[in-house]
Amino acid sequence: MAQEIDTIPINTTDLQIKLKRSPLPSRIGSLIYKPVELAPKVVDAEINYWNTKTSIGLNLNQAAFSDNWNGGGVNSMALTGLINYKTEYRKENLSYTSEVILNYGKVKNRGQLQKKTVDRIYIDNKAAIQLSKNWYFFGSINFESQFDLGYSYEINDDGAEVPNLLSRFMSPGYLTESIGFEYKPNQYFSTRIGTGTARQTFVLDTSIYNNPKNTNNFGVPIGSKMVNELAFQVVMNYDKDIFKNVNLKSKYMAFVPYDNFGYINHRLDVALTAKVNRFMNTSITGVGLYDRNSDSKIQGSQTLSLGLIFIFPR
């Protein structure tokens, strides 16, 4: 039944069906194709393998009270500056990254001495060769110290603050050279495994030996100005916009001396930055540090600020 014809044939002999002539022009004969010579166009362009970004930030906090202000308070002013420069070079399986972080801030409360809120010099350079999709062989060198004198403060019998010198530029200062392997599955996360790492710790100002708080002298023997350590190092970086106009940046570093695997130094830096508009942002930063050469307990710092930021190029 499925193969039966379901159409009825119609005889068209007497229907006088006429076909209209096609309106398209017709041509009889052969078509001849000739090649057309096109002059090449030279594009004057260069490939830029460099990617550079510079951030300059300035934060100002100020508070003032009249002498009869019953709510209590103290006049204060705090100023913090930040310069973050980063450049990257990528060509085929070669890459080079350089980063400079300069951060300094001070606070002045009425009736008190000026005090630092943040003080850091950090310079990092890394060259790498790609071995596979996510693995690289790298060599790096970085330097870390501070700009200004660092003090601890005590109150004497007269109620006045007495500063005690703790640190200054290159006291301590750290120079670290490392080679090893890097795992980088994407653009915002990476892990360096420095199987061969050497770190030199400098204490060039011997006057800080006299401070009782510097019991370990940052690991440098008394009478020396430098000590060298061989170690295994891990550095993890995370830098990503987790929401629109909100960036999370963190760096974790672990330093394990080969002569004492139980003596591990840790440092964690976390910064959460929210962009308010083109020139303003608010940020909260935190640092956790465990270094027995400095202190037997975990050290920590935290800042919250609102200020101006300029990013080049835009």
PDB file of C-alpha atoms in Angstrom:
ATOM      1  CA  MET A   1       0.000   0.000   0.000  1.00  0.00           C
ATOM      2  CA  ALA A   2       2.871   2.349   0.723  1.00  0.00           C
ATOM      3  CA  GLN A   3       4.055   2.100  -2.873  1.00  0.00           C
ATOM      4  CA  GLU A   4       0.780   3.176  -4.490  1.00  0.00           C
ATOM      5  CA  ILE A   5       0.816   6.417  -6.526  1.00  0.00           C
ATOM      6  CA  ASP A   6      -1.136   9.166  -4.765  1.00  0.00           C
ATOM      7  CA  THR A   7      -1.155  11.663  -7.697  1.00  0.00           C
ATOM      8  CA  ILE A   8      -3.607  12.004 -10.617  1.00  0.00           C
ATOM      9  CA  PRO A   9      -2.075  12.570 -14.129  1.00  0.00           C
ATOM     10  CA  ILE A  10      -3.520  15.533 -16.051  1.00  0.00           C
ATOM     11  CA  ASN A  11      -3.463  15.834 -19.839  1.00  0.00           C
ATOM     12  CA  THR A  12      -1.890  19.216 -20.754  1.00  0.00           C
ATOM     13  CA  THR A  13      -2.284  18.902 -24.558  1.00  0.00           C
ATOM     14  CA  ASP A  14      -5.188  21.362 -24.863  1.00  0.00           C
ATOM     15  CA  LEU A  15      -4.196  23.729 -22.016  1.00  0.00           C
ATOM     16  CA  GLN A  16      -2.146  26.037 -24.318  1.00  0.00           C
ATOM     17  CA  ILE A  17       0.602  26.632 -21.793  1.00  0.00           C
ATOM     18  CA  LYS A  18       3.072  29.259 -23.023  1.00  0.00           C
ATOM     19  CA  LEU A  19       6.522  29.837 -21.566  1.00  0.00           C
ATOM     20  CA  LYS A  20       7.750  33.394 -21.177  1.00  0.00           C
ATOM     21  CA  ARG A  21      11.121  34.366 -22.552  1.00  0.00           C
ATOM     22  CA  SER A  22      13.804  34.891 -19.939  1.00  0.00           C
ATOM     23  CA  PRO A  23      14.590  38.606 -19.408  1.00  0.00           C
ATOM     24  CA  LEU A  24      18.283  37.788 -18.808  1.00  0.00           C
ATOM     25  CA  PRO A  25      20.582  38.468 -21.772  1.00  0.00           C
ATOM     26  CA  SER A  26      22.111  35.488 -23.450  1.00  0.00           C
ATOM     27  CA  ARG A  27      25.442  35.173 -25.193  1.00  0.00           C
ATOM     28  CA  ILE A  28      26.583  32.583 -27.638  1.00  0.00           C
ATOM     29  CA  GLY A  29      30.242  31.878 -27.931  1.00  0.00           C
ATOM     30  CA  SER A  30      33.243  31.039 -25.748  1.00  0.00           C
ATOM     31  CA  LEU A  31      34.434  33.056 -22.778  1.00  0.00           C
ATOM     32  CA  ILE A  32      38.057  34.108 -22.698  1.00  0.00           C
ATOM     33  CA  TYR A  33      39.714  34.467 -19.281  1.00  0.00           C
ATOM     34  CA  LYS A  34      42.796  36.622 -18.933  1.00  0.00           C
ATOM     35  CA  PRO A  35      44.910  36.793 -15.747  1.00  0.00           C
ATOM     36  CA  VAL A  36      44.999  40.148 -14.015  1.00  0.00           C
ATOM     37  CA  GLU A  37      48.243  41.196 -12.406  1.00  0.00           C
ATOM     38  CA  LEU A  38      47.812  42.705  -8.911  1.00  0.00           C
ATOM     39  CA  ALA A  39      50.650  44.732  -7.495  1.00  0.00           C
ATOM     40  CA  PRO A  40      51.517  43.575  -3.930  1.00  0.00           C
ATOM     41  CA  LYS A  41      50.762  45.999  -1.129  1.00  0.00           C
ATOM     42  CA  VAL A  42      53.460  46.407   1.508  1.00  0.00           C
ATOM     43  CA  VAL A  43      52.071  46.914   4.995  1.00  0.00           C
ATOM     44  CA  ASP A  44      54.364  48.974   7.185  1.00  0.00           C
ATOM     45  CA  ALA A  45      53.739  47.237  10.522  1.00  0.00           C
ATOM     46  CA  GLU A  46      55.894  45.810  13.262  1.00  0.00           C
ATOM     47  CA  ILE A  47      55.051  43.092  15.770  1.00  0.00           C
ATOM     48  CA  ASN A  48      55.454  44.274  19.334  1.00  0.00           C
ATOM     49  CA  TYR A  49      56.454  41.448  21.629  1.00  0.00           C
ATOM     50  CA  TRP A  50      56.496  43.701  24.694  1.00  0.00           C
ATOM     51  CA  ASN A  51      53.584  44.356  27.026  1.00  0.00           C
ATOM     52  CA  THR A  52      54.187  47.119  29.589  1.00  0.00           C
ATOM     53  CA  LYS A  53      51.987  48.479  32.371  1.00  0.00           C
ATOM     54  CA  THR A  54      52.729  51.166  34.957  1.00  0.00           C
ATOM     55  CA  SER A  55      50.503  52.032  37.926  1.00  0.00           C
ATOM     56  CA  ILE A  56      51.027  55.112  40.085  1.00  0.00           C
ATOM     57  CA  GLY A  57      48.872  55.460  43.194  1.00  0.00           C
ATOM     58  CA  LEU A  58      48.512  58.144  45.856  1.00  0.00           C
ATOM     59  CA  ASN A  59      46.419  57.780  49.005  1.00  0.00           C
ATOM     60  CA  LEU A  60      45.764  60.587  51.498  1.00  0.00           C
ATOM     61  CA  ASN A  61      43.931  60.217  54.809  1.00  0.00           C
ATOM     62  CA  GLN A  62      43.304  63.230  57.081  1.00  0.00           C
ATOM     63  CA  ALA A  63      41.327  63.911  60.247  1.00  0.00           C
ATOM     64  CA  ALA A  64      40.951  67.130  62.289  1.00  0.00           C
ATOM     65  CA  PHE A  65      39.035  67.944  65.489  1.00  0.00           C
ATOM     66  CA  SER A  66      38.354  71.161  67.366  1.00  0.00           C
ATOM     67  CA  ASP A  67      39.748  71.533  70.892  1.00  0.00           C
ATOM     68  CA  ASN A  68      36.251  71.225  72.389  1.00  0.00           C
ATOM     69  CA  TRP A  69      35.258  68.126  70.391  1.00  0.00           C
ATOM     70  CA  ASN A  70      33.598  65.937  73.040  1.00  0.00           C
ATOM     71  CA  GLY A  71      33.615  62.815  70.904  1.00  0.00           C
ATOM     72  CA  GLY A  72      37.363  62.500  71.312  1.00  0.00           C
ATOM     73  CA  GLY A  73      39.967  62.029  68.621  1.00  0.00           C
ATOM     74  CA  VAL A  74      43.361  63.177  67.495  1.00  0.00           C
ATOM     75  CA  ASN A  75      44.395  65.227  64.467  1.00  0.00           C
ATOM     76  CA  SER A  76      46.203  63.028  61.993  1.00  0.00           C
ATOM     77  CA  MET A  77      47.432  62.864  58.429  1.00  0.00           C
ATOM     78  CA  ALA A  78      48.627  59.855  56.453  1.00  0.00           C
ATOM     79  CA  LEU A  79      50.121  59.760  52.965  1.00  0.00           C
ATOM     80  CA  THR A  80      50.975  56.649  50.945  1.00  0.00           C
ATOM     81  CA  GLY A  81      52.513  56.356  47.491  1.00  0.00           C
ATOM     82  CA  LEU A  82      52.790  53.322  45.226  1.00  0.00           C
ATOM     83  CA  ILE A  83      54.597  52.688  41.935  1.00  0.00           C
ATOM     84  CA  ASN A  84      54.101  49.332  40.230  1.00  0.00           C
ATOM     85  CA  TYR A  85      55.912  48.752  36.930  1.00  0.00           C
ATOM     86  CA  LYS A  86      55.646  45.489  35.013  1.00  0.00           C
ATOM     87  CA  THR A  87      56.868  44.554  31.552  1.00  0.00           C
ATOM     88  CA  GLU A  88      56.597  41.239  29.711  1.00  0.00           C
ATOM     89  CA  TYR A  89      58.298  39.975  26.559  1.00  0.00           C
ATOM     90  CA  ARG A  90      56.993  36.928  24.692  1.00  0.00           C
ATOM     91  CA  LYS A  91      58.231  35.510  21.413  1.00  0.00           C
ATOM     92  CA  GLU A  92      57.701  31.893  20.421  1.00  0.00           C
ATOM     93  CA  ASN A  93      58.926  29.803  23.381  1.00  0.00           C
ATOM     94  CA  LEU A  94      60.938  32.577  25.058  1.00  0.00           C
ATOM     95  CA  SER A  95      59.647  34.973  27.702  1.00  0.00           C
ATOM     96  CA  TYR A  96      61.001  37.610  30.051  1.00  0.00           C
ATOM     97  CA  THR A  97      59.216  39.385  32.898  1.00  0.00           C
ATOM     98  CA  SER A  98      60.378  42.322  35.007  1.00  0.00           C
ATOM     99  CA  GLU A  99      58.425  43.841  37.892  1.00  0.00           C
ATOM    100  CA  VAL A 100      59.213  46.752  40.203  1.00  0.00           C
ATOM    101  CA  ILE A 101      57.144  47.555  43.307  1.00  0.00           C
ATOM    102  CA  LEU A 102      57.936  50.727  45.265  1.00  0.00           C
ATOM    103  CA  ASN A 103      55.652  51.454  48.217  1.00  0.00           C
ATOM    104  CA  TYR A 104      56.087  54.016  50.973  1.00  0.00           C
ATOM    105  CA  GLY A 105      53.762  55.708  53.441  1.00  0.00           C
ATOM    106  CA  LYS A 106      53.804  57.717  56.671  1.00  0.00           C
ATOM    107  CA  VAL A 107      51.339  58.837  59.319  1.00  0.00           C
ATOM    108  CA  LYS A 108      51.572  61.815  61.682  1.00  0.00           C
ATOM    109  CA  ASN A 109      49.345  61.997  64.737  1.00  0.00           C
ATOM    110  CA  ARG A 110      49.219  65.156  66.832  1.00  0.00           C
ATOM    111  CA  GLY A 111      51.624  64.984  69.763  1.00  0.00           C
ATOM    112  CA  GLN A 112      53.391  61.896  68.410  1.00  0.00           C
ATOM    113  CA  LEU A 113      56.407  61.155  66.232  1.00  0.00           C
ATOM    114  CA  GLN A 114      55.994  60.388  62.554  1.00  0.00           C
ATOM    115  CA  LYS A 115      55.653  56.675  61.858  1.00  0.00           C
ATOM    116  CA  LYS A 116      55.859  54.551  58.739  1.00  0.00           C
ATOM    117  CA  THR A 117      52.786  52.702  57.573  1.00  0.00           C
ATOM    118  CA  VAL A 118      54.409  50.834  54.681  1.00  0.00           C
ATOM    119  CA  ASP A 119      57.923  50.728  53.235  1.00  0.00           C
ATOM    120  CA  ARG A 120      59.038  48.273  50.543  1.00  0.00           C
ATOM    121  CA  ILE A 121      61.396  47.977  47.586  1.00  0.00           C
ATOM    122  CA  TYR A 122      60.875  44.864  45.455  1.00  0.00           C
ATOM    123  CA  ILE A 123      62.497  44.174  42.077  1.00  0.00           C
ATOM    124  CA  ASP A 124      62.005  40.854  40.279  1.00  0.00           C
ATOM    125  CA  ASN A 125      63.399  39.653  36.930  1.00  0.00           C
ATOM    126  CA  LYS A 126      62.645  36.291  35.332  1.00  0.00           C
ATOM    127  CA  ALA A 127      63.578  34.669  32.004  1.00  0.00           C
ATOM    128  CA  ALA A 128      61.952  31.414  30.879  1.00  0.00           C
ATOM    129  CA  ILE A 129      61.977  28.831  28.073  1.00  0.00           C
ATOM    130  CA  GLN A 130      58.776  26.939  27.334  1.00  0.00           C
ATOM    131  CA  LEU A 131      59.163  23.161  27.600  1.00  0.00           C
ATOM    132  CA  SER A 132      55.538  22.114  27.034  1.00  0.00           C
ATOM    133  CA  LYS A 133      52.065  23.642  27.030  1.00  0.00           C
ATOM    134  CA  ASN A 134      52.117  24.614  30.717  1.00  0.00           C
ATOM    135  CA  TRP A 135      55.715  24.059  31.881  1.00  0.00           C
ATOM    136  CA  TYR A 136      58.729  26.347  31.632  1.00  0.00           C
ATOM    137  CA  PHE A 137      62.352  26.277  32.704  1.00  0.00           C
ATOM    138  CA  PHE A 138      63.196  29.604  34.352  1.00  0.00           C
ATOM    139  CA  GLY A 139      65.976  31.620  35.900  1.00  0.00           C
ATOM    140  CA  SER A 140      65.224  34.583  38.158  1.00  0.00           C
ATOM    141  CA  ILE A 141      66.875  37.178  40.350  1.00  0.00           C
ATOM    142  CA  ASN A 142      65.101  39.515  42.746  1.00  0.00           C
ATOM    143  CA  PHE A 143      66.009  42.150  45.313  1.00  0.00           C
ATOM    144  CA  GLU A 144      64.083  43.339  48.358  1.00  0.00           C
ATOM    145  CA  SER A 145      64.726  46.003  50.984  1.00  0.00           C
ATOM    146  CA  GLN A 146      63.236  49.273  52.314  1.00  0.00           C
ATOM    147  CA  PHE A 147      63.657  53.026  51.827  1.00  0.00           C
ATOM    148  CA  ASP A 148      63.629  54.545  55.290  1.00  0.00           C
ATOM    149  CA  LEU A 149      64.651  53.906  58.872  1.00  0.00           C
ATOM    150  CA  GLY A 150      62.420  51.545  60.800  1.00  0.00           C
ATOM    151  CA  TYR A 151      61.811  52.048  64.506  1.00  0.00           C
ATOM    152  CA  SER A 152      60.073  50.472  67.451  1.00  0.00           C
ATOM    153  CA  TYR A 153      58.664  52.980  69.968  1.00  0.00           C
ATOM    154  CA  GLU A 154      58.675  53.051  73.760  1.00  0.00           C
ATOM    155  CA  ILE A 155      57.326  55.526  76.313  1.00  0.00           C
ATOM    156  CA  ASN A 156      59.868  56.919  78.789  1.00  0.00           C
ATOM    157  CA  ASP A 157      59.210  58.108  82.333  1.00  0.00           C
ATOM    158  CA  ASP A 158      58.277  61.574  81.057  1.00  0.00           C
ATOM    159  CA  GLY A 159      55.579  60.129  78.779  1.00  0.00           C
ATOM    160  CA  ALA A 160      57.505  60.917  75.599  1.00  0.00           C
ATOM    161  CA  GLU A 161      58.037  58.496  72.745  1.00  0.00           C
ATOM    162  CA  VAL A 162      61.553  57.100  72.341  1.00  0.00           C
ATOM    163  CA  PRO A 163      62.438  55.530  68.972  1.00  0.00           C
ATOM    164  CA  ASN A 164      64.657  52.435  68.794  1.00  0.00           C
ATOM    165  CA  LEU A 165      66.289  51.710  65.437  1.00  0.00           C
ATOM    166  CA  LEU A 166      65.277  48.323  64.036  1.00  0.00           C
ATOM    167  CA  SER A 167      66.102  48.438  60.338  1.00  0.00           C
ATOM    168  CA  ARG A 168      67.058  50.612  57.399  1.00  0.00           C
ATOM    169  CA  PHE A 169      67.999  50.363  53.697  1.00  0.00           C
ATOM    170  CA  MET A 170      70.090  47.196  53.143  1.00  0.00           C
ATOM    171  CA  SER A 171      69.727  46.315  56.822  1.00  0.00           C
ATOM    172  CA  PRO A 172      68.206  43.971  56.034  1.00  0.00           C
ATOM    173  CA  GLY A 173      68.435  43.571  52.250  1.00  0.00           C
ATOM    174  CA  TYR A 174      67.788  40.366  50.332  1.00  0.00           C
ATOM    175  CA  LEU A 175      69.175  39.231  46.978  1.00  0.00           C
ATOM    176  CA  THR A 176      67.807  35.932  45.677  1.00  0.00           C
ATOM    177  CA  GLU A 177      68.871  33.944  42.612  1.00  0.00           C
ATOM    178  CA  SER A 178      66.840  30.929  41.547  1.00  0.00           C
ATOM    179  CA  ILE A 179      66.575  28.368  38.737  1.00  0.00           C
ATOM    180  CA  GLY A 180      63.930  25.712  38.352  1.00  0.00           C
ATOM    181  CA  PHE A 181      60.597  24.973  36.742  1.00  0.00           C
ATOM    182  CA  GLU A 182      57.446  27.049  36.406  1.00  0.00           C
ATOM    183  CA  TYR A 183      53.885  25.807  35.991  1.00  0.00           C
ATOM    184  CA  LYS A 184      51.626  28.326  34.234  1.00  0.00           C
ATOM    185  CA  PRO A 185      48.274  26.914  33.047  1.00  0.00           C
ATOM    186  CA  ASN A 186      46.769  30.355  32.299  1.00  0.00           C
ATOM    187  CA  GLN A 187      47.540  34.063  32.332  1.00  0.00           C
ATOM    188  CA  TYR A 188      46.496  34.774  35.917  1.00  0.00           C
ATOM    189  CA  PHE A 189      48.103  31.919  37.880  1.00  0.00           C
ATOM    190  CA  SER A 190      51.648  30.568  38.045  1.00  0.00           C
ATOM    191  CA  THR A 191      53.855  28.545  40.372  1.00  0.00           C
ATOM    192  CA  ARG A 192      57.646  28.691  40.428  1.00  0.00           C
ATOM    193  CA  ILE A 193      59.541  25.726  41.846  1.00  0.00           C
ATOM    194  CA  GLY A 194      63.098  26.900  42.467  1.00  0.00           C
ATOM    195  CA  THR A 195      65.091  23.704  42.967  1.00  0.00           C
ATOM    196  CA  GLY A 196      68.347  25.668  42.994  1.00  0.00           C
ATOM    197  CA  THR A 197      67.988  28.867  45.012  1.00  0.00           C
ATOM    198  CA  ALA A 198      70.592  31.038  46.712  1.00  0.00           C
ATOM    199  CA  ARG A 199      69.779  34.000  48.944  1.00  0.00           C
ATOM    200  CA  GLN A 200      72.135  36.596  50.352  1.00  0.00           C
ATOM    201  CA  THR A 201      70.940  38.504  53.426  1.00  0.00           C
ATOM    202  CA  PHE A 202      72.679  41.828  54.089  1.00  0.00           C
ATOM    203  CA  VAL A 203      72.917  43.843  57.308  1.00  0.00           C
ATOM    204  CA  LEU A 204      75.288  46.679  56.403  1.00  0.00           C
ATOM    205  CA  ASP A 205      74.496  48.912  59.390  1.00  0.00           C
ATOM    206  CA  THR A 206      76.108  47.291  62.432  1.00  0.00           C
ATOM    207  CA  SER A 207      74.512  49.840  64.783  1.00  0.00           C
ATOM    208  CA  ILE A 208      71.256  47.848  64.817  1.00  0.00           C
ATOM    209  CA  TYR A 209      73.149  45.054  66.624  1.00  0.00           C
ATOM    210  CA  ASN A 210      72.526  46.995  69.832  1.00  0.00           C
ATOM    211  CA  ASN A 211      68.729  46.733  69.634  1.00  0.00           C
ATOM    212  CA  PRO A 212      67.504  43.958  71.955  1.00  0.00           C
ATOM    213  CA  LYS A 213      64.591  43.246  69.601  1.00  0.00           C
ATOM    214  CA  ASN A 214      67.045  42.122  66.894  1.00  0.00           C
ATOM    215  CA  THR A 215      67.952  38.940  68.745  1.00  0.00           C
ATOM    216  CA  ASN A 216      68.698  37.026  65.525  1.00  0.00           C
ATOM    217  CA  ASN A 217      70.054  39.980  63.521  1.00  0.00           C
ATOM    218  CA  PHE A 218      67.963  38.779  60.515  1.00  0.00           C
ATOM    219  CA  GLY A 219      70.057  35.594  60.386  1.00  0.00           C
ATOM    220  CA  VAL A 220      73.383  37.381  59.847  1.00  0.00           C
ATOM    221  CA  PRO A 221      76.050  36.429  62.415  1.00  0.00           C
ATOM    222  CA  ILE A 222      77.198  39.253  64.697  1.00  0.00           C
ATOM    223  CA  GLY A 223      80.366  40.692  63.242  1.00  0.00           C
ATOM    224  CA  SER A 224      79.373  39.870  59.657  1.00  0.00           C
ATOM    225  CA  LYS A 225      77.445  41.931  57.149  1.00  0.00           C
ATOM    226  CA  MET A 226      76.200  39.150  54.875  1.00  0.00           C
ATOM    227  CA  VAL A 227      75.181  35.508  54.991  1.00  0.00           C
ATOM    228  CA  ASN A 228      74.499  33.154  52.051  1.00  0.00           C
ATOM    229  CA  GLU A 229      71.891  30.381  52.092  1.00  0.00           C
ATOM    230  CA  LEU A 230      71.085  27.595  49.615  1.00  0.00           C
ATOM    231  CA  ALA A 231      67.441  26.597  49.575  1.00  0.00           C
ATOM    232  CA  PHE A 232      64.366  25.226  47.840  1.00  0.00           C
ATOM    233  CA  GLN A 233      61.874  27.973  46.993  1.00  0.00           C
ATOM    234  CA  VAL A 234      58.216  28.072  45.928  1.00  0.00           C
ATOM    235  CA  VAL A 235      56.580  31.241  44.579  1.00  0.00           C
ATOM    236  CA  MET A 236      52.877  31.296  43.677  1.00  0.00           C
ATOM    237  CA  ASN A 237      51.236  34.255  41.896  1.00  0.00           C
ATOM    238  CA  TYR A 238      47.552  34.992  41.324  1.00  0.00           C
ATOM    239  CA  ASP A 239      46.318  38.132  39.549  1.00  0.00           C
ATOM    240  CA  LYS A 240      42.752  38.223  38.191  1.00  0.00           C
ATOM    241  CA  ASP A 241      39.660  40.437  37.948  1.00  0.00           C
ATOM    242  CA  ILE A 242      37.261  38.385  40.067  1.00  0.00           C
ATOM    243  CA  PHE A 243      34.373  40.803  39.445  1.00  0.00           C
ATOM    244  CA  LYS A 244      33.828  43.787  37.192  1.00  0.00           C
ATOM    245  CA  ASN A 245      36.315  46.492  38.263  1.00  0.00           C
ATOM    246  CA  VAL A 246      37.497  44.311  41.201  1.00  0.00           C
ATOM    247  CA  ASN A 247      40.981  42.784  41.092  1.00  0.00           C
ATOM    248  CA  LEU A 248      42.508  40.208  43.428  1.00  0.00           C
ATOM    249  CA  LYS A 249      46.291  39.933  43.492  1.00  0.00           C
ATOM    250  CA  SER A 250      48.248  37.621  45.759  1.00  0.00           C
ATOM    251  CA  LYS A 251      51.773  36.239  46.070  1.00  0.00           C
ATOM    252  CA  TYR A 252      52.926  33.417  48.331  1.00  0.00           C
ATOM    253  CA  MET A 253      56.603  32.625  48.884  1.00  0.00           C
ATOM    254  CA  ALA A 254      58.130  29.707  50.808  1.00  0.00           C
ATOM    255  CA  PHE A 255      61.890  29.525  51.430  1.00  0.00           C
ATOM    256  CA  VAL A 256      63.248  26.173  52.675  1.00  0.00           C
ATOM    257  CA  PRO A 257      67.004  26.097  53.506  1.00  0.00           C
ATOM    258  CA  TYR A 258      68.676  22.872  52.421  1.00  0.00           C
ATOM    259  CA  ASP A 259      70.614  22.646  55.693  1.00  0.00           C
ATOM    260  CA  ASN A 260      67.418  22.816  57.784  1.00  0.00           C
ATOM    261  CA  PHE A 261      64.169  21.649  56.168  1.00  0.00           C
ATOM    262  CA  GLY A 262      62.192  22.412  59.320  1.00  0.00           C
ATOM    263  CA  TYR A 263      63.195  26.072  59.163  1.00  0.00           C
ATOM    264  CA  ILE A 264      60.722  27.316  56.541  1.00  0.00           C
ATOM    265  CA  ASN A 265      60.084  31.013  55.910  1.00  0.00           C
ATOM    266  CA  HIS A 266      56.653  32.024  54.636  1.00  0.00           C
ATOM    267  CA  ARG A 267      55.301  35.278  53.205  1.00  0.00           C
ATOM    268  CA  LEU A 268      51.807  35.974  51.858  1.00  0.00           C
ATOM    269  CA  ASP A 269      50.793  39.257  50.191  1.00  0.00           C
ATOM    270  CA  VAL A 270      47.124  39.852  49.305  1.00  0.00           C
ATOM    271  CA  ALA A 271      45.633  42.968  47.685  1.00  0.00           C
ATOM    272  CA  LEU A 272      41.968  43.492  46.780  1.00  0.00           C
ATOM    273  CA  THR A 273      41.409  46.586  44.645  1.00  0.00           C
ATOM    274  CA  ALA A 274      38.070  48.007  43.499  1.00  0.00           C
ATOM    275  CA  LYS A 275      37.986  50.680  40.812  1.00  0.00           C
ATOM    276  CA  VAL A 276      35.597  53.520  41.641  1.00  0.00           C
ATOM    277  CA  ASN A 277      36.072  55.506  38.434  1.00  0.00           C
ATOM    278  CA  ARG A 278      38.819  56.263  35.938  1.00  0.00           C
ATOM    279  CA  PHE A 279      41.173  57.836  38.491  1.00  0.00           C
ATOM    280  CA  MET A 280      39.970  56.612  41.890  1.00  0.00           C
ATOM    281  CA  ASN A 281      40.111  53.254  43.591  1.00  0.00           C
ATOM    282  CA  THR A 282      39.803  51.705  46.999  1.00  0.00           C
ATOM    283  CA  SER A 283      41.987  48.862  48.192  1.00  0.00           C
ATOM    284  CA  ILE A 284      42.614  46.615  51.141  1.00  0.00           C
ATOM    285  CA  THR A 285      45.982  44.911  51.501  1.00  0.00           C
ATOM    286  CA  GLY A 286      47.395  42.426  53.937  1.00  0.00           C
ATOM    287  CA  VAL A 287      50.787  40.820  54.571  1.00  0.00           C
ATOM    288  CA  GLY A 288      51.510  37.719  56.644  1.00  0.00           C
ATOM    289  CA  LEU A 289      55.156  36.896  57.391  1.00  0.00           C
ATOM    290  CA  TYR A 290      56.802  34.082  59.328  1.00  0.00           C
ATOM    291  CA  ASP A 291      60.586  34.394  59.458  1.00  0.00           C
ATOM    292  CA  ARG A 292      62.446  33.118  62.506  1.00  0.00           C
ATOM    293  CA  ASN A 293      65.394  35.315  61.628  1.00  0.00           C
ATOM    294  CA  SER A 294      63.172  38.334  62.339  1.00  0.00           C
ATOM    295  CA  ASP A 295      60.742  37.070  64.982  1.00  0.00           C
ATOM    296  CA  SER A 296      59.599  33.756  66.428  1.00  0.00           C
ATOM    297  CA  LYS A 297      55.929  34.706  65.896  1.00  0.00           C
ATOM    298  CA  ILE A 298      53.862  35.432  62.802  1.00  0.00           C
ATOM    299  CA  GLN A 299      54.036  39.072  61.733  1.00  0.00           C
ATOM    300  CA  GLY A 300      51.120  40.776  60.020  1.00  0.00           C
ATOM    301  CA  SER A 301      50.064  44.120  58.584  1.00  0.00           C
ATOM    302  CA  GLN A 302      46.858  45.450  57.009  1.00  0.00           C
ATOM    303  CA  THR A 303      45.893  48.698  55.272  1.00  0.00           C
ATOM    304  CA  LEU A 304      42.624  50.103  53.895  1.00  0.00           C
ATOM    305  CA  SER A 305      42.789  53.136  51.628  1.00  0.00           C
ATOM    306  CA  LEU A 306      40.934  55.252  49.089  1.00  0.00           C
ATOM    307  CA  GLY A 307      42.960  57.292  46.655  1.00  0.00           C
ATOM    308  CA  LEU A 308      44.019  58.181  43.141  1.00  0.00           C
ATOM    309  CA  ILE A 309      45.564  55.796  40.636  1.00  0.00           C
ATOM    310  CA  PHE A 310      46.994  56.459  37.188  1.00  0.00           C
ATOM    311  CA  ILE A 311      47.627  53.545  34.816  1.00  0.00           C
ATOM    312  CA  PHE A 312      49.791  53.785  31.698  1.00  0.00           C
ATOM    313  CA  PRO A 313      49.176  52.958  28.921  1.00  0.00           C
ATOM    314  CA  ARG A 314      45.392  53.325  29.030  1.00  0.00           C
TER     315      ARG A 314
END
